[in-house]
Short mmCIF file of C-alpha atoms (C1' of nucleotides) in Angstrom, two decimals:
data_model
loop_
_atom_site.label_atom_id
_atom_site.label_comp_id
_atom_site.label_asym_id
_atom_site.label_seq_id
_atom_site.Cartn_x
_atom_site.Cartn_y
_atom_site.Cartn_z
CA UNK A 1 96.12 132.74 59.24
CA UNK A 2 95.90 135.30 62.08
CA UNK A 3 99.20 137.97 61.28
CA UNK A 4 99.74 137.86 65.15
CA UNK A 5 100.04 133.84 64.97
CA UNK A 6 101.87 133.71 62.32
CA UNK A 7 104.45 136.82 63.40
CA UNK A 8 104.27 133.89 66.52
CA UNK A 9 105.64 131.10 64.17
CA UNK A 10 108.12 133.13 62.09
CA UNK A 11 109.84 133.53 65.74
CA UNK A 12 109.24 130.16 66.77
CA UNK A 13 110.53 129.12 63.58
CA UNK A 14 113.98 130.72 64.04
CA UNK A 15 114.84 130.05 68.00
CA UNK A 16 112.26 128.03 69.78
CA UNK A 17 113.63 128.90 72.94
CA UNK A 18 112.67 132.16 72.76
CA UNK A 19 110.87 133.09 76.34
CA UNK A 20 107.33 133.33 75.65
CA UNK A 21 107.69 136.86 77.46
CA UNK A 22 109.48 137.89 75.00
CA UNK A 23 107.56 136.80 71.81
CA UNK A 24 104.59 138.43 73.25
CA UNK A 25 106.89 141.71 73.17
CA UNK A 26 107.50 141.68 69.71
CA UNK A 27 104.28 140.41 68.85
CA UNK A 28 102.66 143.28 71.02
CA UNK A 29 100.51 141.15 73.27
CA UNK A 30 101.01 140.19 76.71
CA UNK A 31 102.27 136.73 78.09
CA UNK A 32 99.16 134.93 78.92
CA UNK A 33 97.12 135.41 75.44
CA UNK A 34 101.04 134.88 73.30
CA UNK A 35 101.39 131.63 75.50
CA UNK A 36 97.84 130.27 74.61
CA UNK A 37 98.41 131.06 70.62
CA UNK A 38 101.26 129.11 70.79
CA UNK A 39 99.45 126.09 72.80
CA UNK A 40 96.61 126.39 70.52
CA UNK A 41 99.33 126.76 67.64
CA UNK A 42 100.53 123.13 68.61
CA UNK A 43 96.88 121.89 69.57
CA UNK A 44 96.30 122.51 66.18
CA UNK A 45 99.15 120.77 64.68
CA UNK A 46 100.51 123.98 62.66
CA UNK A 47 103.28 123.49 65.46
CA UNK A 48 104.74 119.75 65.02
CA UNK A 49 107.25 119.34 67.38
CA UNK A 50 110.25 121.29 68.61
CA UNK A 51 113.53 120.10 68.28
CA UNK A 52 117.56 120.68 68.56
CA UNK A 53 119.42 120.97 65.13
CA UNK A 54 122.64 119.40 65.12
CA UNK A 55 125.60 120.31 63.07
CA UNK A 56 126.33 117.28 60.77
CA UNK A 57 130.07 118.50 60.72
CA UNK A 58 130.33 117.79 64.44
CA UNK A 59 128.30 114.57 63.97
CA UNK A 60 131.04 113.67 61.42
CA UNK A 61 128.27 113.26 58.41
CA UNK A 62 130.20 115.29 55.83
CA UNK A 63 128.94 113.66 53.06
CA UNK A 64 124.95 114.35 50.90
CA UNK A 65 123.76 112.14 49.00
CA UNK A 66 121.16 112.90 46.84
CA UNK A 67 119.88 109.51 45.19
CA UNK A 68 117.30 109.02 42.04
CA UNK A 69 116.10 105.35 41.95
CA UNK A 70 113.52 103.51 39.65
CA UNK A 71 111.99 100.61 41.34
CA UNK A 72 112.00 97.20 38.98
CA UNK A 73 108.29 95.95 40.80
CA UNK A 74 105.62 98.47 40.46
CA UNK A 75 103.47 96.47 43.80
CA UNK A 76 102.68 96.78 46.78
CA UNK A 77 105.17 94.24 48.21
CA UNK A 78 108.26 96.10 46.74
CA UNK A 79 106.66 99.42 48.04
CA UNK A 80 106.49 97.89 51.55
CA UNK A 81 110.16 96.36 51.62
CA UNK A 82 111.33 99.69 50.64
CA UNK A 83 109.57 102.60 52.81
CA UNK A 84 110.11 99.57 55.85
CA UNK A 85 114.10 99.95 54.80
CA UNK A 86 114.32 103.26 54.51
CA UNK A 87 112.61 104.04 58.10
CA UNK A 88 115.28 102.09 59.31
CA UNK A 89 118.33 103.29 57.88
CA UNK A 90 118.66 106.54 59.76
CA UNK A 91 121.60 107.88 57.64
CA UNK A 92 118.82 108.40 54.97
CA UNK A 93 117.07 111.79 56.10
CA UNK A 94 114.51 112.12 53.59
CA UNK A 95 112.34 109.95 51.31
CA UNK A 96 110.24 111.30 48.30
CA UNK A 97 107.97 109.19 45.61
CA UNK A 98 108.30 111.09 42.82
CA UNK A 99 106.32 112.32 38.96
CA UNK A 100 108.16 112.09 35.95
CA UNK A 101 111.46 110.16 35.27
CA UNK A 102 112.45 108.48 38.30
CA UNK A 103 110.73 106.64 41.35
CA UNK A 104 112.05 107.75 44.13
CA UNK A 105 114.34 110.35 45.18
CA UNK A 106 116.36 110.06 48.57
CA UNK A 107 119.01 112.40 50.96
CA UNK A 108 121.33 110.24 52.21
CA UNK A 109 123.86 111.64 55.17
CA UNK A 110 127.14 109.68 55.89
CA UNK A 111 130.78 110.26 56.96
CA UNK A 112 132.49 108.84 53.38
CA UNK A 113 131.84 107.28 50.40
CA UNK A 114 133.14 104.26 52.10
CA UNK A 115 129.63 104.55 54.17
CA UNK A 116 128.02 105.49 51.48
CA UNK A 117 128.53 102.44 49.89
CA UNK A 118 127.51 100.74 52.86
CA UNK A 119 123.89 102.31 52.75
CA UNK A 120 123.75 101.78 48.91
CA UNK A 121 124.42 98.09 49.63
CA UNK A 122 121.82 97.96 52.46
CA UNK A 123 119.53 99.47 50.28
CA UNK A 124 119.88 97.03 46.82
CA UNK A 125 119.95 93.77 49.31
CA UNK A 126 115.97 95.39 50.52
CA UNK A 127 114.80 95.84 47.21
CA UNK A 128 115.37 95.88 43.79
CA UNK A 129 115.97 98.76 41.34
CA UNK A 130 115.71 99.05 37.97
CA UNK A 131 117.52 102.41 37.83
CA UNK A 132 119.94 103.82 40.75
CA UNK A 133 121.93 107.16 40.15
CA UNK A 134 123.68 109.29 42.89
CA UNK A 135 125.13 112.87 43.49
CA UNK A 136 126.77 114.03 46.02
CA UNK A 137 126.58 117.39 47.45
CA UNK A 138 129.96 119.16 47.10
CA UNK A 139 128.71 122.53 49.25
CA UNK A 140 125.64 123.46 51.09
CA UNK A 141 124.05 127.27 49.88
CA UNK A 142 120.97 126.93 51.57
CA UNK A 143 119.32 124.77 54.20
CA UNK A 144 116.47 125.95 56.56
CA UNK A 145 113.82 124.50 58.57
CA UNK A 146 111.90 127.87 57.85
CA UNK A 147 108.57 127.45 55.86
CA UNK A 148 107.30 130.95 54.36
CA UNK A 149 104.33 131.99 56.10
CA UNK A 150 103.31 133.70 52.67
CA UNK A 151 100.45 131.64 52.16
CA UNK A 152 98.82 130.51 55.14
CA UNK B 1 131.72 111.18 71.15
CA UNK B 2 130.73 110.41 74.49
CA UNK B 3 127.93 108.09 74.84
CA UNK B 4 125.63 109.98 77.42
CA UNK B 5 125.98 112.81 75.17
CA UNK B 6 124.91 111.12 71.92
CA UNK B 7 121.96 109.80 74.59
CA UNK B 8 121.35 113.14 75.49
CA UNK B 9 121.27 114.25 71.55
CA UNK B 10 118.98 111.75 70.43
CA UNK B 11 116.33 112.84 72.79
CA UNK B 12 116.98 116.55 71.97
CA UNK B 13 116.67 115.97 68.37
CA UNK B 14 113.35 114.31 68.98
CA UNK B 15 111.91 116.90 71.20
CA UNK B 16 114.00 119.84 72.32
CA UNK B 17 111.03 120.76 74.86
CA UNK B 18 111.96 118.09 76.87
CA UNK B 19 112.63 118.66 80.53
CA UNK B 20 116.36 118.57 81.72
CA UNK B 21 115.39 116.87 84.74
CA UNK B 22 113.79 114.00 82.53
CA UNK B 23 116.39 114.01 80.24
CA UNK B 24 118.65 113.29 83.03
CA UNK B 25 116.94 110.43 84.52
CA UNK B 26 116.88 108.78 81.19
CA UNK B 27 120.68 109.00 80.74
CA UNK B 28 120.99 108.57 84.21
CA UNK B 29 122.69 111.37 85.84
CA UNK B 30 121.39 114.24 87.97
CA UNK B 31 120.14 117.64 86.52
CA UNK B 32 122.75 119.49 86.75
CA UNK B 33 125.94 117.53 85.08
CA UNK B 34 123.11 116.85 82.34
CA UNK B 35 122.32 120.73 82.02
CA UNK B 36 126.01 121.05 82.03
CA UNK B 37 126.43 119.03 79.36
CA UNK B 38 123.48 120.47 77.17
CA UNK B 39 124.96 123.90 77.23
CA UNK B 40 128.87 122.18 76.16
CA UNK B 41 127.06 121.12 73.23
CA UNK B 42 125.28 124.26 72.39
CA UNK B 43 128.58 126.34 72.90
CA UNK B 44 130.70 123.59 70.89
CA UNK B 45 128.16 123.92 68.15
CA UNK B 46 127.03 120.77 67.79
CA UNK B 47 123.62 121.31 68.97
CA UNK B 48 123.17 124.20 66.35
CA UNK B 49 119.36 125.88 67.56
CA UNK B 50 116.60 125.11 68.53
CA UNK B 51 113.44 125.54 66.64
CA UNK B 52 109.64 124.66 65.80
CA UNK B 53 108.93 122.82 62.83
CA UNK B 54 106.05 123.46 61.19
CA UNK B 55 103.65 121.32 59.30
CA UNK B 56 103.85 122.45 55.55
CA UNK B 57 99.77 121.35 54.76
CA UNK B 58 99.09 123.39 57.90
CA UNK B 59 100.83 126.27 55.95
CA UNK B 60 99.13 125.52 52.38
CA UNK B 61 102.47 124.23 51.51
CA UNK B 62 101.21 121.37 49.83
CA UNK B 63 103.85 121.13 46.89
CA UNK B 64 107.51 119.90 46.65
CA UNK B 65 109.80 120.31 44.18
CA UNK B 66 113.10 119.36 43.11
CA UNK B 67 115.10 121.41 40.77
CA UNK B 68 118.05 120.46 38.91
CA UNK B 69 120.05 123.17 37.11
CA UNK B 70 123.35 124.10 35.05
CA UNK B 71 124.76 126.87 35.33
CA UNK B 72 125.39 128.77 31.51
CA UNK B 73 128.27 130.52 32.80
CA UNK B 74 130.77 128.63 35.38
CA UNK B 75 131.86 132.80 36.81
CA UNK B 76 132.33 134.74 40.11
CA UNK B 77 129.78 136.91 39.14
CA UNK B 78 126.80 134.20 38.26
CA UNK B 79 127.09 132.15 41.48
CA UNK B 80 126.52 135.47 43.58
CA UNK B 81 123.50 136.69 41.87
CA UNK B 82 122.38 132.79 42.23
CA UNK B 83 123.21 133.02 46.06
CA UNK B 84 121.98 136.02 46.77
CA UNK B 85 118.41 135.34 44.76
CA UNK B 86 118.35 132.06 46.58
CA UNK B 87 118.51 133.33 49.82
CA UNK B 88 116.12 136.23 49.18
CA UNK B 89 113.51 133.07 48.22
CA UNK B 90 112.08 131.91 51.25
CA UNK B 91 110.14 129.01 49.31
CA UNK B 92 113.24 127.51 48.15
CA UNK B 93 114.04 125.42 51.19
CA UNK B 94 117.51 124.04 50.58
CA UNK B 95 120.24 124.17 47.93
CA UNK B 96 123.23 121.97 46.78
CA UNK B 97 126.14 122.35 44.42
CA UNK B 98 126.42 118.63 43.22
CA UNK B 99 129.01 117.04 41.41
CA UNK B 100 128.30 115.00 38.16
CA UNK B 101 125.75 115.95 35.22
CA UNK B 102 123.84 119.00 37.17
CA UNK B 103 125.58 121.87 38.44
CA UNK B 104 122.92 122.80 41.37
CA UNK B 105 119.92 121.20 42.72
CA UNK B 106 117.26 123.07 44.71
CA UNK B 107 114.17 122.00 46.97
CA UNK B 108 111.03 124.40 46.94
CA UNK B 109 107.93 124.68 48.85
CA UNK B 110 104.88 126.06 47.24
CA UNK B 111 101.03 125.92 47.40
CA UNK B 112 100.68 124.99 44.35
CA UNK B 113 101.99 124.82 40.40
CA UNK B 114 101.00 128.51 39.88
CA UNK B 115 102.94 129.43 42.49
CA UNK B 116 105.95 127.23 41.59
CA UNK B 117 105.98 128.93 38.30
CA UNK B 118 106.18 132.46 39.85
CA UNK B 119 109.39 131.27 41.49
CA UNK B 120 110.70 129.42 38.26
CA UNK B 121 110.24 132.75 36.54
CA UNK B 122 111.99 134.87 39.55
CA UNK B 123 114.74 132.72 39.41
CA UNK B 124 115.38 132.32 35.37
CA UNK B 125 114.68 136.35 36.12
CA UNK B 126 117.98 136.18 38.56
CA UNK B 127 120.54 134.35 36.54
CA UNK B 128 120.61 132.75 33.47
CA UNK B 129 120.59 128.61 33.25
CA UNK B 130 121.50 126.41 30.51
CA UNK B 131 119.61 123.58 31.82
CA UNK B 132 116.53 123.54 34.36
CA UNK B 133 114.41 120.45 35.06
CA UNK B 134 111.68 120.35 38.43
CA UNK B 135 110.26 117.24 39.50
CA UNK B 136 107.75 117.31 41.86
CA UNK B 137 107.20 114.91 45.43
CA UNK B 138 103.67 113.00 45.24
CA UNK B 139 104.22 111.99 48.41
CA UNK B 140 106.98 111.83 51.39
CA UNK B 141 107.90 108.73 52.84
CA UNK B 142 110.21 110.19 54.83
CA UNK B 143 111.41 113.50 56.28
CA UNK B 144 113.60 113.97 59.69
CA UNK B 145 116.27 116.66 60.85
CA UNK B 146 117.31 113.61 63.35
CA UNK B 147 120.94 112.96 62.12
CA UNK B 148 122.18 109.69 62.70
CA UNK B 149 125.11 109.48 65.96
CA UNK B 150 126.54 106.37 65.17
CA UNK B 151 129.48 108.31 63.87
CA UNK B 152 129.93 110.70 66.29
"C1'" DT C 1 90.39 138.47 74.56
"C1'" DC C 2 93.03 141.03 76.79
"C1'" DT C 3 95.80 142.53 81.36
"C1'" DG C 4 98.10 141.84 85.66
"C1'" DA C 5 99.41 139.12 89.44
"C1'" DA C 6 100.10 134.71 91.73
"C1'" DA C 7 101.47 129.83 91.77
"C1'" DA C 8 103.97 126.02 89.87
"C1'" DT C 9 107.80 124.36 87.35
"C1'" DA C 10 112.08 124.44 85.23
"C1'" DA C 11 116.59 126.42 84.45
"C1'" DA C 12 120.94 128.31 86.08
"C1'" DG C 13 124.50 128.66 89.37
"C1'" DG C 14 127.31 127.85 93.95
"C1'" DG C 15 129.69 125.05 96.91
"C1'" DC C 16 131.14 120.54 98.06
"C1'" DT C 17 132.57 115.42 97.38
"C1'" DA D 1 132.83 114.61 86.85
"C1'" DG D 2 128.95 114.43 89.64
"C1'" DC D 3 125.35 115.58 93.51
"C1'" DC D 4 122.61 118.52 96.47
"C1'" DC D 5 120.73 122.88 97.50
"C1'" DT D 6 119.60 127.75 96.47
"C1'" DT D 7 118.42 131.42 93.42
"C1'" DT D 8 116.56 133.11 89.26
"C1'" DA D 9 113.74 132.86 85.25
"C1'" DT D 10 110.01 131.08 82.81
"C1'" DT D 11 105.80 128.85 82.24
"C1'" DT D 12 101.17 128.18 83.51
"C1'" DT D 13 97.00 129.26 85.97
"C1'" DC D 14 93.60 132.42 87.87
"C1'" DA D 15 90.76 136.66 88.90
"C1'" DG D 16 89.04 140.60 86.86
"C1'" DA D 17 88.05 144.18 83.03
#
DNA sequence: TCTGAAAATAAAGGGCT
DNA sequence: AGCCCTTTATTTTCAGA
């Protein structure tokens, strides 16, 4: 990628309220050609969206989850019951099918293990697991947004 | 929390680029009380920043992984070269200190397994581990920085 | 593709109910 | 708290190099 778009994204990355005026400054271009980088930035999709972080503190979701599952029906109806449940349950955050060991891995975000137990319950009454093991995050070192613009 | 703010959340967590003026027809107030409001919750914190999020294929960021890890030696002087190195990293995306069986777990973004290896072997370079197992995402079902407000 | 200026739109603030 | 109205800033478009 272009080192001008991407010095574009690093800052758009960071604060995406930055005036455009004043990306352009630190990019070393005027307004008009930094403004249509970052429309054809989003044209293209290398933009997705923009959107407001909120602090999960404030939001009272002090509790991670992080949850390793095996699935007990390797079809296509099992798979369908479960990625419809976990769109729906918006305390779970993230949703990967995994290699190796385990199935599934989610991030679950609640206020408790009271609620906690509340999603895990939603989740077994979905779907059925052969295997369902869960840690829980006890502090947070790292956790960006940012994706390195190393190798685009 | 109050309800017209968790209403004006949810929209800013979907698309911070949204225009106060329509964000304050859809909660139903005029522009101003609901730009009042916006800036309350960016100076109590709870809307945290605004930012871009970009598309990791778009990137050549086409590989996930999951790291689990124990620490060899439970010391002062361990966790800050493992803090510092994983903030120096800008491939590894997020980190936890978990409870139970694994002392850390860590999310990475990489191109590809090549490139995961050269940051398996800068962090085993950092600090020393007496246990480190990667799985890696075949595919995301889900992925969202929208918290849920129910508990707000 | 850039610059520079103009036009359109949105954000920020003042004063009042 | 909220609304209306004004000012300021930012975004977006346009003419020209």
């Amino acid at each position: 990628m272009d080192p001008t778009d991407k010095a574009i994204l690093a800052i758009l990355q960071r604060d995406s309220a930055t005036p455009v005026s004043e990306i352009a400054e630190s990019v070393g271009l005027s307004a008009t050609p930094c403004w249509r980088r970052i429309k054809k930035l989003e044209e293209e999709g290398v933009i997705q969206r923009r959107v407001a972080l909120a602090d999960p503190a404030a939001l009272n979701l002090s509790l991670t989850a992080i949850i390793s599952v095996k699935t007990a029906q390797h079809n296509e109806a099992w798979l369908k019951r479960f990625a419809d449940a976990v769109q729906r349950i918006p305390e779970i955050v993230e949703v990967h099918r995994m290699s190796g060991e385990v199935d599934y891995m989610l991030k679950v975000v609640v206020p408790d293990m009271a609620h906690y137990d509340r999603v895990y319950k939603r989740l077994i009454a979905t779907a059925e697991f052969s295997d369902f093991t869960s840690t829980f995050s006890m502090e947070v070192l790292k956790q960006t947004t940012e994706l390195p613009l190393d190798y685009a």
